[in-house]
Amino acid sequence: MSSAKSHFDQPRLNELFDDLNATLKDFIRSHQVTYKEFHQALAFLGEVGEKGETPLLFDVFLESTVDLVNNSERGGTATAVEGPFYLPGMPELKSPCVVPHRANEPGDVLFFSGTVRATDGKALPGAMVDFWQADAEGAYSHFNIPQEKAPFNLRARVKADDHGRFEIQTWVPSSYEIPKGGPTGALLKALGRHAWRPAHLHALVQHPGCEDLMTQIFLQGDQWIDSDVVGAVKESLVAGMQKHEDAAEISKRGLKGPFYTLEFDFVLPRGMQKAA
Ligand code: MBD
Ligand code: FE
């Protein structure tokens, strides 16, 4: 989340920019960067801006390191990168709830549930769980699916109940591939790297008096779990879904076919309340 500060602290700006500039000059010298390469870099960055991929590029190549540097000392649930697809202004729902979805939402139904607690073990009634994910075809609403077609699809801001419990009915996400049509995907391809992220659920969990938790839950067994292009997987965030095929269970939930459940508790460090 961005800070409310309107300008960079001057000594810090000098420290960061001067070292970045010196590092890049060293890089140019040590690799004997040619004019052709220099112009290719300029064209690449121009295209990144033009196609709106600046957040994607930074998140793919750099954000997991920013997460490690800032969050390695925290207690509670491990953090994970925010990524480029969070949206403010999501519909506010109360647990238990069904996320916004299309009439013919593809894939299997998933009930994602758990309890939000503080590091001292106390449940956190009314905790807010901002939730977003890709659909069963690997598409994020408003980014890969036009907003008009499916506003806030598979996104919601869910308020936990009086016991800190949340239950969100959603649809099992698929693995996510960085779009091939843009410069970030083209760079990965040129590097000979795959462009996949393992299937994941995003959550930003908040409660007054606790530190915000920005994290992701990864689906166990995904083929990309050990080679996330973003490098954001942490073992403690990998969770297994349970499949439910029993006819009575299916009809009790008002569904037509097998569904999945996933239980995951979020633990937030006690801390200072953030200034607005
Ligand atoms: C994603 O879906 C994502 O979560 C991150 C961190 C980067 C690119 C795509
Ligand atoms: Fe994501």
Short mmCIF file of C-alpha atoms and ligand atoms in Angstrom, two decimals:
data_model
loop_
_atom_site.label_atom_id
_atom_site.label_comp_id
_atom_site.label_asym_id
_atom_site.label_seq_id
_atom_site.Cartn_x
_atom_site.Cartn_y
_atom_site.Cartn_z
CA MET A 1 0.00 0.00 0.00
CA SER A 2 1.38 3.42 -0.81
CA SER A 3 2.23 5.79 1.97
CA ALA A 4 0.45 9.12 2.37
CA LYS A 5 3.76 10.98 2.03
CA SER A 6 3.60 13.45 -0.84
CA HIS A 7 7.33 13.83 -1.42
CA PHE A 8 10.44 11.74 -1.02
CA ASP A 9 12.62 12.48 1.96
CA GLN A 10 15.62 14.28 0.37
CA PRO A 11 18.60 12.40 1.90
CA ARG A 12 16.91 9.09 1.19
CA LEU A 13 16.27 10.11 -2.43
CA ASN A 14 19.95 10.94 -2.87
CA GLU A 15 21.04 7.70 -1.22
CA LEU A 16 18.77 5.56 -3.40
CA PHE A 17 19.10 7.38 -6.70
CA ASP A 18 22.86 7.93 -6.51
CA ASP A 19 23.48 4.24 -5.77
CA LEU A 20 21.02 3.06 -8.43
CA ASN A 21 22.67 5.32 -11.01
CA ALA A 22 26.18 4.21 -9.99
CA THR A 23 25.08 0.54 -10.10
CA LEU A 24 23.71 0.97 -13.63
CA LYS A 25 26.86 2.77 -14.80
CA ASP A 26 28.98 -0.08 -13.42
CA PHE A 27 26.70 -2.48 -15.25
CA ILE A 28 27.14 -0.59 -18.54
CA ARG A 29 30.93 -0.63 -18.11
CA SER A 30 31.24 -4.25 -17.01
CA HIS A 31 29.03 -5.54 -19.84
CA GLN A 32 30.31 -3.03 -22.44
CA VAL A 33 26.68 -2.19 -23.28
CA THR A 34 26.38 -1.17 -26.95
CA TYR A 35 24.36 1.72 -28.41
CA LYS A 36 22.06 -0.85 -30.01
CA GLU A 37 21.34 -2.41 -26.61
CA PHE A 38 20.87 1.01 -25.03
CA HIS A 39 18.24 1.89 -27.66
CA GLN A 40 16.56 -1.51 -27.27
CA ALA A 41 16.21 -0.86 -23.54
CA LEU A 42 14.64 2.55 -24.24
CA ALA A 43 12.19 1.07 -26.75
CA PHE A 44 11.31 -1.72 -24.31
CA LEU A 45 10.58 0.66 -21.43
CA GLY A 46 8.55 2.90 -23.77
CA GLU A 47 6.40 -0.07 -24.73
CA VAL A 48 6.00 -1.14 -21.09
CA GLY A 49 4.58 2.32 -20.31
CA GLU A 50 2.43 2.46 -23.43
CA LYS A 51 0.85 -0.94 -22.73
CA GLY A 52 0.29 -0.15 -19.06
CA GLU A 53 2.61 -2.95 -17.94
CA THR A 54 4.81 -0.97 -15.54
CA PRO A 55 3.20 -2.54 -12.43
CA LEU A 56 3.32 -6.00 -14.03
CA LEU A 57 7.01 -5.68 -14.95
CA PHE A 58 8.01 -4.46 -11.47
CA ASP A 59 5.92 -7.09 -9.72
CA VAL A 60 7.23 -9.95 -11.85
CA PHE A 61 10.90 -9.08 -11.44
CA LEU A 62 11.24 -7.14 -8.19
CA GLU A 63 8.31 -7.27 -5.78
CA SER A 64 9.11 -10.60 -4.09
CA THR A 65 12.43 -9.13 -2.95
CA VAL A 66 10.71 -6.00 -1.58
CA ASP A 67 8.40 -8.35 0.35
CA LEU A 68 11.33 -10.34 1.80
CA VAL A 69 13.26 -7.22 2.80
CA ASN A 70 10.27 -5.68 4.58
CA ASN A 71 8.47 -8.65 6.10
CA SER A 72 11.04 -11.25 7.14
CA GLU A 73 10.85 -10.33 10.85
CA ARG A 74 7.07 -10.37 11.22
CA GLY A 75 5.07 -12.91 13.16
CA GLY A 76 1.81 -14.52 12.11
CA THR A 77 0.88 -15.68 8.63
CA ALA A 78 3.64 -15.23 6.06
CA THR A 79 3.17 -12.31 3.67
CA ALA A 80 3.24 -12.50 -0.12
CA VAL A 81 3.37 -9.88 -2.85
CA GLU A 82 0.33 -7.77 -3.73
CA GLY A 83 0.88 -8.03 -7.47
CA PRO A 84 -0.63 -5.73 -10.08
CA PHE A 85 -4.31 -6.75 -9.91
CA TYR A 86 -5.72 -5.44 -6.63
CA LEU A 87 -8.69 -3.11 -7.07
CA PRO A 88 -10.03 -0.68 -4.47
CA GLY A 89 -13.79 -0.19 -4.18
CA MET A 90 -14.75 -3.86 -4.22
CA PRO A 91 -18.28 -4.77 -3.09
CA GLU A 92 -18.50 -5.21 0.70
CA LEU A 93 -20.05 -8.49 1.78
CA LYS A 94 -20.58 -10.19 5.12
CA SER A 95 -19.40 -13.72 5.75
CA PRO A 96 -20.71 -16.18 4.67
CA CYS A 97 -20.99 -14.88 1.12
CA VAL A 98 -20.73 -15.66 -2.57
CA VAL A 99 -18.32 -13.50 -4.59
CA PRO A 100 -19.61 -11.64 -7.67
CA HIS A 101 -19.60 -14.09 -10.58
CA ARG A 102 -21.04 -14.66 -14.03
CA ALA A 103 -24.19 -16.72 -14.65
CA ASN A 104 -22.02 -19.34 -16.35
CA GLU A 105 -18.89 -18.92 -14.22
CA PRO A 106 -16.47 -21.59 -15.51
CA GLY A 107 -14.82 -24.19 -13.29
CA ASP A 108 -15.54 -25.74 -9.92
CA VAL A 109 -17.07 -24.09 -6.88
CA LEU A 110 -14.67 -23.50 -3.98
CA PHE A 111 -15.57 -22.65 -0.39
CA PHE A 112 -12.63 -20.75 1.08
CA SER A 113 -12.95 -20.42 4.84
CA GLY A 114 -11.05 -19.94 8.05
CA THR A 115 -10.62 -17.81 11.15
CA VAL A 116 -8.78 -14.51 11.46
CA ARG A 117 -6.72 -14.36 14.67
CA ALA A 118 -4.06 -12.23 16.28
CA THR A 119 -0.64 -13.68 17.13
CA ASP A 120 -1.82 -14.07 20.75
CA GLY A 121 -4.43 -16.58 19.51
CA LYS A 122 -7.49 -14.34 20.01
CA ALA A 123 -10.05 -14.35 17.21
CA LEU A 124 -10.61 -11.00 15.47
CA PRO A 125 -14.37 -10.44 14.98
CA GLY A 126 -15.21 -8.16 12.06
CA ALA A 127 -11.78 -8.48 10.43
CA MET A 128 -11.85 -7.41 6.78
CA VAL A 129 -10.68 -9.85 4.14
CA ASP A 130 -10.11 -8.21 0.75
CA PHE A 131 -10.21 -11.10 -1.67
CA TRP A 132 -9.33 -11.37 -5.37
CA GLN A 133 -8.23 -14.05 -7.81
CA ALA A 134 -8.05 -15.17 -11.43
CA ASP A 135 -10.93 -17.25 -12.79
CA ALA A 136 -10.79 -20.90 -13.91
CA GLU A 137 -9.33 -19.70 -17.22
CA GLY A 138 -6.57 -17.66 -15.62
CA ALA A 139 -8.21 -14.26 -16.19
CA TYR A 140 -8.47 -11.35 -13.72
CA SER A 141 -11.60 -9.22 -13.93
CA HIS A 142 -11.11 -5.61 -15.17
CA PHE A 143 -7.64 -6.58 -16.49
CA ASN A 144 -8.11 -9.67 -18.66
CA ILE A 145 -11.94 -9.47 -18.74
CA PRO A 146 -13.57 -6.11 -19.60
CA GLN A 147 -15.15 -4.47 -16.54
CA GLU A 148 -18.57 -4.13 -18.24
CA LYS A 149 -18.72 -7.88 -18.85
CA ALA A 150 -18.19 -8.87 -15.24
CA PRO A 151 -17.80 -6.06 -12.71
CA PHE A 152 -15.59 -7.11 -9.76
CA ASN A 153 -15.77 -10.72 -10.90
CA LEU A 154 -14.32 -13.02 -8.20
CA ARG A 155 -13.46 -10.04 -6.01
CA ALA A 156 -14.95 -8.93 -2.71
CA ARG A 157 -14.25 -7.22 0.59
CA VAL A 158 -15.55 -9.73 3.13
CA LYS A 159 -16.25 -8.94 6.76
CA ALA A 160 -15.54 -11.83 9.15
CA ASP A 161 -18.32 -12.74 11.60
CA ASP A 162 -18.46 -12.27 15.39
CA HIS A 163 -16.10 -15.21 15.85
CA GLY A 164 -13.57 -13.98 13.30
CA ARG A 165 -14.75 -16.65 10.85
CA PHE A 166 -15.05 -16.09 7.14
CA GLU A 167 -16.52 -18.27 4.42
CA ILE A 168 -16.32 -17.18 0.82
CA GLN A 169 -17.94 -19.11 -2.00
CA THR A 170 -15.82 -18.65 -5.08
CA TRP A 171 -14.52 -20.70 -8.02
CA VAL A 172 -11.24 -22.64 -8.17
CA PRO A 173 -8.66 -20.44 -9.93
CA SER A 174 -6.32 -21.84 -12.55
CA SER A 175 -2.61 -21.13 -12.92
CA TYR A 176 -1.92 -17.67 -14.33
CA GLU A 177 0.20 -16.93 -17.39
CA ILE A 178 1.71 -13.46 -17.89
CA PRO A 179 0.07 -12.15 -21.11
CA LYS A 180 2.04 -13.15 -24.20
CA GLY A 181 0.94 -10.06 -26.15
CA GLY A 182 2.85 -7.48 -24.12
CA PRO A 183 6.49 -6.56 -23.52
CA THR A 184 6.77 -8.40 -20.16
CA GLY A 185 5.66 -11.68 -21.76
CA ALA A 186 7.90 -11.04 -24.76
CA LEU A 187 10.90 -10.49 -22.48
CA LEU A 188 10.23 -13.75 -20.58
CA LYS A 189 9.95 -15.60 -23.87
CA ALA A 190 13.18 -14.07 -25.19
CA LEU A 191 14.88 -15.14 -21.95
CA GLY A 192 13.64 -18.70 -22.48
CA ARG A 193 11.69 -18.61 -19.22
CA HIS A 194 8.13 -19.77 -18.71
CA ALA A 195 5.60 -17.09 -17.73
CA TRP A 196 3.46 -19.02 -15.25
CA ARG A 197 2.34 -18.43 -11.70
CA PRO A 198 0.81 -21.32 -9.73
CA ALA A 199 -2.93 -20.98 -9.00
CA HIS A 200 -3.41 -18.64 -6.05
CA LEU A 201 -5.93 -16.66 -4.01
CA HIS A 202 -5.03 -13.11 -2.96
CA ALA A 203 -5.98 -11.69 0.42
CA LEU A 204 -5.42 -8.44 2.25
CA VAL A 205 -6.53 -9.00 5.85
CA GLN A 206 -7.05 -6.05 8.19
CA HIS A 207 -8.20 -5.43 11.73
CA PRO A 208 -7.78 -2.30 13.88
CA GLY A 209 -4.87 -2.73 16.29
CA CYS A 210 -3.14 -5.29 14.09
CA GLU A 211 -0.72 -5.04 11.22
CA ASP A 212 -2.24 -5.48 7.76
CA LEU A 213 -1.54 -8.85 6.18
CA MET A 214 -0.96 -8.91 2.41
CA THR A 215 -0.69 -12.51 1.29
CA GLN A 216 -1.57 -15.26 -1.18
CA ILE A 217 -2.69 -18.86 -0.73
CA PHE A 218 -1.25 -21.29 -3.26
CA LEU A 219 -3.05 -24.45 -4.33
CA GLN A 220 -1.08 -27.57 -3.48
CA GLY A 221 -0.21 -29.78 -6.43
CA ASP A 222 -0.12 -26.98 -9.00
CA GLN A 223 2.50 -27.75 -11.66
CA TRP A 224 4.16 -24.33 -11.26
CA ILE A 225 4.39 -24.36 -7.45
CA ASP A 226 8.20 -24.78 -7.49
CA SER A 227 8.87 -22.39 -10.37
CA ASP A 228 6.59 -19.36 -9.89
CA VAL A 229 7.77 -16.75 -12.42
CA VAL A 230 7.32 -14.11 -9.71
CA GLY A 231 9.19 -16.17 -7.07
CA ALA A 232 6.54 -15.47 -4.44
CA VAL A 233 5.65 -18.95 -3.15
CA LYS A 234 6.34 -19.64 0.54
CA GLU A 235 5.85 -23.17 1.87
CA SER A 236 3.55 -22.12 4.72
CA LEU A 237 1.17 -20.54 2.18
CA VAL A 238 0.62 -23.73 0.17
CA ALA A 239 -2.71 -25.33 1.08
CA GLY A 240 -4.60 -28.37 -0.16
CA MET A 241 -8.20 -28.31 -1.29
CA GLN A 242 -10.63 -31.07 -0.38
CA LYS A 243 -12.95 -32.44 -3.04
CA HIS A 244 -16.58 -33.18 -2.07
CA GLU A 245 -18.51 -35.54 -4.29
CA ASP A 246 -21.19 -36.81 -1.94
CA ALA A 247 -24.66 -36.17 -3.45
CA ALA A 248 -26.20 -35.19 -0.10
CA GLU A 249 -23.41 -32.68 0.61
CA ILE A 250 -23.78 -31.24 -2.90
CA SER A 251 -27.51 -30.70 -2.58
CA LYS A 252 -27.15 -29.31 0.96
CA ARG A 253 -24.99 -26.56 -0.54
CA GLY A 254 -27.53 -25.98 -3.32
CA LEU A 255 -25.02 -26.99 -5.99
CA LYS A 256 -25.25 -29.20 -9.08
CA GLY A 257 -21.88 -30.92 -9.01
CA PRO A 258 -18.80 -31.71 -6.94
CA PHE A 259 -17.19 -28.79 -5.13
CA TYR A 260 -14.01 -28.05 -3.20
CA THR A 261 -13.25 -26.61 0.23
CA LEU A 262 -10.11 -24.92 1.46
CA GLU A 263 -9.49 -23.98 5.10
CA PHE A 264 -6.86 -21.40 5.94
CA ASP A 265 -6.52 -19.31 9.11
CA PHE A 266 -4.99 -15.84 8.90
CA VAL A 267 -2.84 -14.69 11.82
CA LEU A 268 -2.12 -10.96 12.17
CA PRO A 269 0.66 -9.49 14.31
CA ARG A 270 -0.55 -7.20 17.07
CA GLY A 271 0.79 -3.74 16.39
CA MET A 272 0.14 -0.08 16.24
CA GLN A 273 -3.03 1.01 14.53
CA LYS A 274 -2.13 2.64 11.23
CA ALA A 275 -2.86 6.32 10.78
CA ALA A 276 -5.43 6.83 8.02
C1 MBD B 1 -0.21 -12.05 -10.71
O1 MBD B 1 -1.44 -12.62 -10.72
C2 MBD B 1 0.34 -11.80 -9.51
O2 MBD B 1 -0.35 -12.17 -8.41
C3 MBD B 1 1.61 -11.22 -9.42
C4 MBD B 1 2.23 -11.03 -8.08
C5 MBD B 1 2.29 -10.86 -10.56
C6 MBD B 1 1.72 -11.09 -11.78
C7 MBD B 1 0.48 -11.68 -11.86
FE FE B 2 -2.28 -12.89 -8.81
#
